Short mmCIF file of C-alpha atoms and ligand atoms in Angstrom, two decimals:
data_model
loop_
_atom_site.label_atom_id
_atom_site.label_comp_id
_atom_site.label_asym_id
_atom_site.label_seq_id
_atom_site.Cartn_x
_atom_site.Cartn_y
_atom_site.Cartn_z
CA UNK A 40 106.15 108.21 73.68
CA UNK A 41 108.89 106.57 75.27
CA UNK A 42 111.16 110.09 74.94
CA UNK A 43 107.65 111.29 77.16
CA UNK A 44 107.97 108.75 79.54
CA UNK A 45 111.70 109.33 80.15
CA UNK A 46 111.24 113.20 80.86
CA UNK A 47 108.79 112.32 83.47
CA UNK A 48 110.87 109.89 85.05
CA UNK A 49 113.81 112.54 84.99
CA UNK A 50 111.55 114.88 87.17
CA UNK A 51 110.38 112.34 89.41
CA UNK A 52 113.99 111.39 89.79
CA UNK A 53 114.87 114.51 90.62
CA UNK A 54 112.89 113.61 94.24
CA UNK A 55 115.41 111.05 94.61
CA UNK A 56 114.60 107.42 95.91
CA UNK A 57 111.13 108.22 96.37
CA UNK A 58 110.52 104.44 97.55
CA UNK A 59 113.14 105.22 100.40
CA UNK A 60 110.58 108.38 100.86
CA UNK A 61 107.50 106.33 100.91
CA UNK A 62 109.48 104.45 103.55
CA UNK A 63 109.98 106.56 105.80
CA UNK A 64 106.51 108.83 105.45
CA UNK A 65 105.13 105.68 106.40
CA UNK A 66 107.44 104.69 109.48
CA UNK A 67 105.94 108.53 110.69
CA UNK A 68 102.45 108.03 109.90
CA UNK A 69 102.48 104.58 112.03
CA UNK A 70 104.56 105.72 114.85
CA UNK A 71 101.92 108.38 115.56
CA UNK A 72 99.31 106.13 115.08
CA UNK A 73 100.73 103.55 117.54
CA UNK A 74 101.27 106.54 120.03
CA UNK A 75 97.86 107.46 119.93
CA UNK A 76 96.47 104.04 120.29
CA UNK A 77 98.37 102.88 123.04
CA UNK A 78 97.08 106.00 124.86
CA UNK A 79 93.87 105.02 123.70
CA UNK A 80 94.70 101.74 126.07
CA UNK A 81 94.48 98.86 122.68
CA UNK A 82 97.15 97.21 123.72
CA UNK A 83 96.65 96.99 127.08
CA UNK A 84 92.65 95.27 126.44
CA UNK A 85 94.59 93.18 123.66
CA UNK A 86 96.51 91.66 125.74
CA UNK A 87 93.81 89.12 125.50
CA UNK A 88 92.67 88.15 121.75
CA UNK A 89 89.57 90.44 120.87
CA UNK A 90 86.97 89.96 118.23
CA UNK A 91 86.56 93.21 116.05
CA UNK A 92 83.32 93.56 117.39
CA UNK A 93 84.68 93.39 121.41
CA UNK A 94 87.19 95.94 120.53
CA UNK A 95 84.38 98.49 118.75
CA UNK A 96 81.66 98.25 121.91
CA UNK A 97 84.94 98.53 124.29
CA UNK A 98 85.97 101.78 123.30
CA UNK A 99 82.77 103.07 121.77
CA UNK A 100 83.86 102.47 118.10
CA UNK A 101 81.70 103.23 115.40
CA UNK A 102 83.32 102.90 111.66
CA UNK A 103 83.74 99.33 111.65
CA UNK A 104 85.59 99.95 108.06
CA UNK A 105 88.08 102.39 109.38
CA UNK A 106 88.57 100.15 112.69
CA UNK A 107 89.47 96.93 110.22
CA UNK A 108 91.71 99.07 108.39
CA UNK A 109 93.76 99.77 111.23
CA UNK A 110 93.83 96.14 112.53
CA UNK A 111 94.77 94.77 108.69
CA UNK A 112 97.73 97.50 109.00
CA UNK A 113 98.85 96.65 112.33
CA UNK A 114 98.92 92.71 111.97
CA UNK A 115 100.50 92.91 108.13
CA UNK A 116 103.06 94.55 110.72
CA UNK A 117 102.96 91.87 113.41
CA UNK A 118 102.41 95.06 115.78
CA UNK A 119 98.82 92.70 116.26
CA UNK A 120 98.60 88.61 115.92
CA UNK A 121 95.65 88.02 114.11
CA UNK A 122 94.38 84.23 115.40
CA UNK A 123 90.77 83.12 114.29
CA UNK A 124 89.73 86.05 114.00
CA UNK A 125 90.75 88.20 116.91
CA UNK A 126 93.33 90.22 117.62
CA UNK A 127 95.82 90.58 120.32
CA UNK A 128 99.26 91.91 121.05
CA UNK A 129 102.69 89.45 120.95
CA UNK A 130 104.02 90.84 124.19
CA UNK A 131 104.74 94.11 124.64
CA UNK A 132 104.22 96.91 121.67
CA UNK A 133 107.13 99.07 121.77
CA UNK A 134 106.70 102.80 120.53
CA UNK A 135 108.09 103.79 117.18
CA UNK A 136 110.36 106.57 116.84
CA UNK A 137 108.57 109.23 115.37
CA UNK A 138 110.88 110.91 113.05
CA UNK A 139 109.10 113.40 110.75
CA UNK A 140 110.15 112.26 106.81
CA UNK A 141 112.19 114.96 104.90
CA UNK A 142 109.63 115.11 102.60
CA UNK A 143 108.13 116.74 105.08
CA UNK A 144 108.02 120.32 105.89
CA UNK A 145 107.65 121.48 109.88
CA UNK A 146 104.10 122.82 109.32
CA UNK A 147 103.31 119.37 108.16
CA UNK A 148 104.88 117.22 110.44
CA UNK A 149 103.31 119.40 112.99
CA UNK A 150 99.81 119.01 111.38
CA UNK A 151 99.72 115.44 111.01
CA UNK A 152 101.54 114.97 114.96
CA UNK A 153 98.10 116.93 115.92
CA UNK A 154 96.16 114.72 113.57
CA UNK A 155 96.86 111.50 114.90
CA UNK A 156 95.69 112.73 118.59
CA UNK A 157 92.40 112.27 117.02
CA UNK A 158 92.12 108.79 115.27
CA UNK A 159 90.12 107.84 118.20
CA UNK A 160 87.90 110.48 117.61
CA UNK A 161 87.80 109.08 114.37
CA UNK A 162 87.09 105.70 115.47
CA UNK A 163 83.94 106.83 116.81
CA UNK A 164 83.04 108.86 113.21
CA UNK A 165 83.90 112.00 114.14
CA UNK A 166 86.19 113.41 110.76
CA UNK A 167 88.72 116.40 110.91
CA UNK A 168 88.48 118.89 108.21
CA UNK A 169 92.12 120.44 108.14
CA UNK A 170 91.89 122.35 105.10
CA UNK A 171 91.23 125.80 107.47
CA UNK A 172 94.57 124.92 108.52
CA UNK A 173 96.20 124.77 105.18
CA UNK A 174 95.91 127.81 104.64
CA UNK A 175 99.26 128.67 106.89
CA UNK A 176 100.75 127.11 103.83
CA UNK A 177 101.05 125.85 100.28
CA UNK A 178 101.19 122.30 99.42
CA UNK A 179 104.42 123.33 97.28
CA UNK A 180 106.02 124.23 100.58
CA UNK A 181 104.35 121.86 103.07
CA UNK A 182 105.93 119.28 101.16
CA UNK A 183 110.39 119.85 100.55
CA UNK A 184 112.27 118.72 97.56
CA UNK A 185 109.98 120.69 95.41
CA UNK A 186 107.67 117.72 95.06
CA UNK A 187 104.66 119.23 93.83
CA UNK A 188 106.76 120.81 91.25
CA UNK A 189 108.03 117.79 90.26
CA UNK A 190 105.20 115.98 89.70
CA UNK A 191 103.67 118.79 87.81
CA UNK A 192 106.46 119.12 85.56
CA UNK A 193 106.72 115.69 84.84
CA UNK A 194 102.64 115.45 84.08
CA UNK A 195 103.14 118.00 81.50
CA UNK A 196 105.89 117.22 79.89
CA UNK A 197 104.61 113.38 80.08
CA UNK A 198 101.42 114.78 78.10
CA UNK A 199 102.77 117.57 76.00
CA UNK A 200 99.82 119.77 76.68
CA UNK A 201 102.25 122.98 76.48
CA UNK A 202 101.66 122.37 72.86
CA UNK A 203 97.85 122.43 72.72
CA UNK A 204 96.08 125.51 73.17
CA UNK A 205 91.79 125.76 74.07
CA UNK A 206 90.36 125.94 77.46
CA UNK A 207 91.94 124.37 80.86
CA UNK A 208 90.85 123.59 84.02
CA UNK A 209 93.46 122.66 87.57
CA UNK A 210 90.46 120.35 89.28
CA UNK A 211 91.38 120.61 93.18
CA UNK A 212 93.83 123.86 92.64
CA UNK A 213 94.20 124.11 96.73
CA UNK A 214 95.85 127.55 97.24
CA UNK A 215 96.54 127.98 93.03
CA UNK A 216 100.11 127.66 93.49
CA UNK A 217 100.21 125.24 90.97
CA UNK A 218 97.37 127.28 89.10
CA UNK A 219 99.86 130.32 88.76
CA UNK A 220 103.39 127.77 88.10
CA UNK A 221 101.15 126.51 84.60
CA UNK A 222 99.88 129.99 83.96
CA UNK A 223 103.42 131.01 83.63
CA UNK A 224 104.26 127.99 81.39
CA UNK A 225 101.86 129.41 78.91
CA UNK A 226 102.99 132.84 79.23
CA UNK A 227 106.05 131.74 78.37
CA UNK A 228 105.06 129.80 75.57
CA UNK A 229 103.31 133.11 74.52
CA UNK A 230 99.62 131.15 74.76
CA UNK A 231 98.18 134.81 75.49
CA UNK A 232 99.16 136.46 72.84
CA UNK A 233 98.19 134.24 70.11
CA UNK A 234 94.64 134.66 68.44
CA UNK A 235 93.86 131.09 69.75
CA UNK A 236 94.63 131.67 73.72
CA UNK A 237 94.65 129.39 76.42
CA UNK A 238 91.84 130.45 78.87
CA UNK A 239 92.78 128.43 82.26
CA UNK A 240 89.73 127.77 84.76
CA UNK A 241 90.64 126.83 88.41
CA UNK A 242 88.50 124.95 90.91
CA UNK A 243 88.59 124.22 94.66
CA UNK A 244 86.11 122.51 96.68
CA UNK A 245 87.53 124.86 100.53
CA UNK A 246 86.16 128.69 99.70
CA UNK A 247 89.05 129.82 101.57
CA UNK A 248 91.67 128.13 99.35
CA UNK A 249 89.72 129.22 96.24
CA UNK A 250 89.79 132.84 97.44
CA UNK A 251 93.70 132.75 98.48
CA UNK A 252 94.39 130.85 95.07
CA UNK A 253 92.55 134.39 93.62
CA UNK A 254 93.94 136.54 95.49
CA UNK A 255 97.81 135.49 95.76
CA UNK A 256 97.78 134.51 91.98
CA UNK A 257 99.84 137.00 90.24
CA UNK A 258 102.22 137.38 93.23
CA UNK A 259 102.62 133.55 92.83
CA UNK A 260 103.30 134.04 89.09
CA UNK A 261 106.11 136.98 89.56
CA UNK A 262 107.69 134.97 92.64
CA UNK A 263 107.63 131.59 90.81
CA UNK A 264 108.13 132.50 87.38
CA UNK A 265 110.37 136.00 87.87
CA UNK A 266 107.51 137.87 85.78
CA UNK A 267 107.06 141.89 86.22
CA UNK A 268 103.86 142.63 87.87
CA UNK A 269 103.23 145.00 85.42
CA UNK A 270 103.28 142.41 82.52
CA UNK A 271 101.75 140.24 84.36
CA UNK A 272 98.58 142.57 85.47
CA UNK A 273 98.66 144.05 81.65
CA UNK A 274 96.98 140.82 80.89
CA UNK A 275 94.24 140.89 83.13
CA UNK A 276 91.95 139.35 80.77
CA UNK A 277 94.02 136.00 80.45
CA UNK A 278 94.12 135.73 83.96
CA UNK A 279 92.47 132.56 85.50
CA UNK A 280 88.96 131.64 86.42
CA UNK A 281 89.05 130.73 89.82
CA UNK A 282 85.36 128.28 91.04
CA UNK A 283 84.73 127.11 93.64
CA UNK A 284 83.04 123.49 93.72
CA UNK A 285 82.79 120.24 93.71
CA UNK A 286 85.37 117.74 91.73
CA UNK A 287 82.56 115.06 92.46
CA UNK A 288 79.56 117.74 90.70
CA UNK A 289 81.68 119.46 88.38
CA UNK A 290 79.88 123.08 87.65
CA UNK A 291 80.56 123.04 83.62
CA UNK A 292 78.86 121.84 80.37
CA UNK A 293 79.81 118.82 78.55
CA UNK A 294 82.48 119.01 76.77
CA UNK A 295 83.50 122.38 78.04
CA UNK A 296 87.35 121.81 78.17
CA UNK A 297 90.19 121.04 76.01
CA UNK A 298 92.68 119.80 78.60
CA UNK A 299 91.41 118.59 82.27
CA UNK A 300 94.55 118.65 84.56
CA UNK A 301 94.08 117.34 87.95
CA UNK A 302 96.88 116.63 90.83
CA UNK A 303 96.89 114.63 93.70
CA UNK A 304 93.59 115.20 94.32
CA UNK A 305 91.60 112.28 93.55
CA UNK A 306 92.23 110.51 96.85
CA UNK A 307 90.73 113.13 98.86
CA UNK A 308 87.30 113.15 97.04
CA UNK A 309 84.98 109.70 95.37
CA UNK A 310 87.61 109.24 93.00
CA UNK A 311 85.11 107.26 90.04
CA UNK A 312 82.77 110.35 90.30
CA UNK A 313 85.48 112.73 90.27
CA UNK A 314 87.19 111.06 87.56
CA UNK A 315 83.83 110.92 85.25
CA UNK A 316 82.98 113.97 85.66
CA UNK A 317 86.13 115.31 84.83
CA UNK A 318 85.90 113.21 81.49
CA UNK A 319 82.56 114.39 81.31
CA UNK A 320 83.27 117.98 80.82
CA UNK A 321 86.42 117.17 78.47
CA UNK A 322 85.70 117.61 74.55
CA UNK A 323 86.37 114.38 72.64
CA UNK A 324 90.17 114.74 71.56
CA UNK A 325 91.08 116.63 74.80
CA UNK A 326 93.55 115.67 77.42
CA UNK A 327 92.82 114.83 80.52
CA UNK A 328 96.48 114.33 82.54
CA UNK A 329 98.10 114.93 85.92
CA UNK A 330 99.01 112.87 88.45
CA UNK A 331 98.14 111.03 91.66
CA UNK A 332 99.97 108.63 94.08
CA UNK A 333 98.18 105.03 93.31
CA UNK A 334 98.13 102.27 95.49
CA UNK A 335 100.94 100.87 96.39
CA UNK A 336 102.71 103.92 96.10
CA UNK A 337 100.56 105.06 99.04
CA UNK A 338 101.29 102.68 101.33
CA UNK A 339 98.02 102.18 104.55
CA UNK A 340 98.97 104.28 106.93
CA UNK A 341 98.91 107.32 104.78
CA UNK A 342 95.82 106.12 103.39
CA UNK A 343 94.46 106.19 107.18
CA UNK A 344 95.85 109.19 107.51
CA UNK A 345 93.86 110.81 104.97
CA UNK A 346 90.53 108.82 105.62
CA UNK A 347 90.43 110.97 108.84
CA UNK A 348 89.43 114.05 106.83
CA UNK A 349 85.96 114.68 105.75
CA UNK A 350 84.96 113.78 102.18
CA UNK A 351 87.87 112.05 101.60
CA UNK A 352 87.76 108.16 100.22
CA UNK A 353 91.69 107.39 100.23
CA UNK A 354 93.90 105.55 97.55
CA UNK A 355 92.81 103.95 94.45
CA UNK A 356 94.32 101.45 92.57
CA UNK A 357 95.62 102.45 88.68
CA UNK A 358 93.19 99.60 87.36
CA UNK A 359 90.57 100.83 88.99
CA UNK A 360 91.37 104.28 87.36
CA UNK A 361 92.26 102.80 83.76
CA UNK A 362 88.88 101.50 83.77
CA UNK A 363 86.89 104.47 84.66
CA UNK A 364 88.44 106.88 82.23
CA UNK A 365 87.82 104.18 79.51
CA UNK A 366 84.24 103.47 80.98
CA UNK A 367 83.76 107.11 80.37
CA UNK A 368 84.88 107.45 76.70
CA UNK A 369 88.62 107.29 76.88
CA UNK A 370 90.20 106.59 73.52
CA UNK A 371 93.85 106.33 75.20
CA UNK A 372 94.90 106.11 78.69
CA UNK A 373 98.78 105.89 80.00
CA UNK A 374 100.45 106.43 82.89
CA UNK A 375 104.42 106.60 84.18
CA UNK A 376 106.73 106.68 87.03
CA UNK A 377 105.30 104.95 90.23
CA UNK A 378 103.86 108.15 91.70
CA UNK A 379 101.62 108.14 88.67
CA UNK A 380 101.31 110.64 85.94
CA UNK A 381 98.58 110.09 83.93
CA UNK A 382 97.77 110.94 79.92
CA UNK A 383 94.22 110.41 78.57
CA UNK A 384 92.83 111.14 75.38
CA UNK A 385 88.74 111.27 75.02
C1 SAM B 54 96.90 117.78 97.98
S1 SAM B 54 95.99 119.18 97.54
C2 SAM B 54 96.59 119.45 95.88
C3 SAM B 54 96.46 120.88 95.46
C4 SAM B 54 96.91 121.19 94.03
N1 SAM B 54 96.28 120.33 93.06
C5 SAM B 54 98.41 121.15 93.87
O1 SAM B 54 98.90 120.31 93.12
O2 SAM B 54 99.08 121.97 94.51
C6 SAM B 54 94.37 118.51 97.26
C7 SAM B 54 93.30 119.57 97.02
O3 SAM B 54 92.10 118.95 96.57
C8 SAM B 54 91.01 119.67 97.12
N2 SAM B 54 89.82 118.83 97.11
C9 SAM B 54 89.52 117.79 97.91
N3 SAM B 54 88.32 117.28 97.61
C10 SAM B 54 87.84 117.99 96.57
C11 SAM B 54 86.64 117.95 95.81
N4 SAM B 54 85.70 117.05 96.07
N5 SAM B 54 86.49 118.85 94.83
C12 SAM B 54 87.43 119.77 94.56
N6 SAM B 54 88.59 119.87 95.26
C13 SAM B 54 88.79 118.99 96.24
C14 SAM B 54 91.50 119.98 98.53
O4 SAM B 54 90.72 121.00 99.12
C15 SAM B 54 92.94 120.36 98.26
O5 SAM B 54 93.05 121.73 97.99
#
């Protein structure tokens, strides 16, 4: 196990000082927020302490939750002085310098600059649904360094599930990128060719995603994985299942799946009813691994960040995920490396 743990950490590692990367995803996240805000005019009225109620009935404010959140950020910052229960500024808020991270591709610095022109619009309960516009790109190349592939190598070679064979399922496969990346694994494993295949099943909650993730799978497999088109077409029958649906309602029997491989997903959905269900549909002695970034390693302001989309419910906390998995029949759960890659046995 330990040998497991290590291999993971080498692919995280390969990301390089990912707290330095938090850091500075962060530092973006909150300089656009404090742009926005001060447009807004907050610290202007809190130039005199306000009440959270006073600041919600100034500007119209609806989701108390999401307001608090923002106030809990900004005084854990000292941007606010919270005094008795009000808020109000220390002088004068400077801006931030807004300095996209180079995690950070351009399409996604640009998307989340646009994003944060609407957390007052969010304020007042109106969500954004961006996933239209993720469809420019994949989250492999909205995000440098190879991240996503790093995190998906380390979650399987933290779990080992290149070694079982059955049926698998990529809960939350976005544009399939990552879908097509573990098809190849198998391939090259020869899991097709076997008598005891691996049949993989994809699903996606956005249609559109589901339908590129179809579409743009085996050029995604020869691009990523250097495999003829011709091989890769031969086996037409091995290619993936691609559903789209809910991670919350999960469309499948019990006990459907072998392995249950989910990735940075869970924050963007009810994480407990995602998580059970994916248990749910997972045979006893199946795998359920992947990974997702767990509180603290998502720091607030990328949590707010991601509360402005519809559906979503933001960061969890590992405990809170330990227990779930057990709660729903988990006979071992483990996790490694701060971003979280997780390994559960039913
Ligand atoms: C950050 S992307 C990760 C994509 C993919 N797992 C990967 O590693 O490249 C999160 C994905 O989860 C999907 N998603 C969000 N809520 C969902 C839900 N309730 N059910 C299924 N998918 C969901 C989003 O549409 C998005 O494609």
């Amino acid at each position: 196990m330990m040998l497991k743990k290590a291999a993971a950490w080498r692919e995280i590692m390969k990301l390089g000082g990912m707290r330095k990367r938090s850091k500075e995803v962060r530092s973006y996240y909150r300089a656009l927020s404090v742009k926005s805000l001060r447009k807004e005019g907050w610290f202007d009225f809190m130039t005199i302490p306000r009440s959270i109620e006073e600041i919600a009935d100034h500007f119209g404010y609806v989701d108390m939750e999401f307001l608090r959140k923002y106030l809990e950020a900004y005084s854990n910052d000292k941007i606010l002085i919270k005094e008795e229960g009000k808020y109000r500024t220390n002088g004068i808020v400077e801006d931030f310098p807004a300095i996209p991270p180079d995690l950070f591709g351009p399409g996604l610095a640009q998307l989340t600059a646009d994003a944060a022109n609407n957390i007052p619009q969010r304020l007042k309960g109106n969500h954004i649904t961006f996933h239209d516009e993720m469809n420019v790109f994949n989250w492999d190349d909205a995000l440098s360094m190879k991240m996503y592939e790093c995190l998906r190598m380390a979650a399987f070679k933290f779990s080992d599930a290149l070694s079982r064979r059955g049926t698998f399922i990529d809960v939350g496969c976005g544009s399939g990128v990552g879908t097509a990346a573990i098809w190849g694994y198998y391939y090259k494993k020869g899991a097709f060719k076997s008598g005891d295949p691996v049949k993989i099943y994809a699903l996606e909650h956005d249609p559109n995603l589901k339908r590129i993730a179809e579409e743009e799978f085996a050029s995604y497999v020869s691009r990523l994985h250097g495999i003829d088109r011709t091989a890769i077409d031969s086996l037409s029958e091995h290619h993936p299942i691609f559903v789209q649906g809910n991670a919350e309602e999960l469309p499948f029997e019990d006990e459907f799946f072998d392995m249950v491989y989910t990735s940075q997903v869970l924050h963007w959905c009810d994480a407990e009813k995602a998580t059970k269900e994916m248990m749910r549909i997972l045979k006893p002695g199946g795998l359920f691994f992947g990974t997702e970034a767990f509180y603290p390693m998502m720091d607030q302001y990328t949590e707010l960040y991601i509360l402005m989309n519809e559906g979503a419910y933001g960061a969890i906390m590992k405990e809170d995920f330990m227990r779930w998995v057990r709660e729903a029949g988990a006979t071992s759960v483990d996790s490694a490396t701060p971003v979280g890659v997780f390994k559960v046995l039913k």
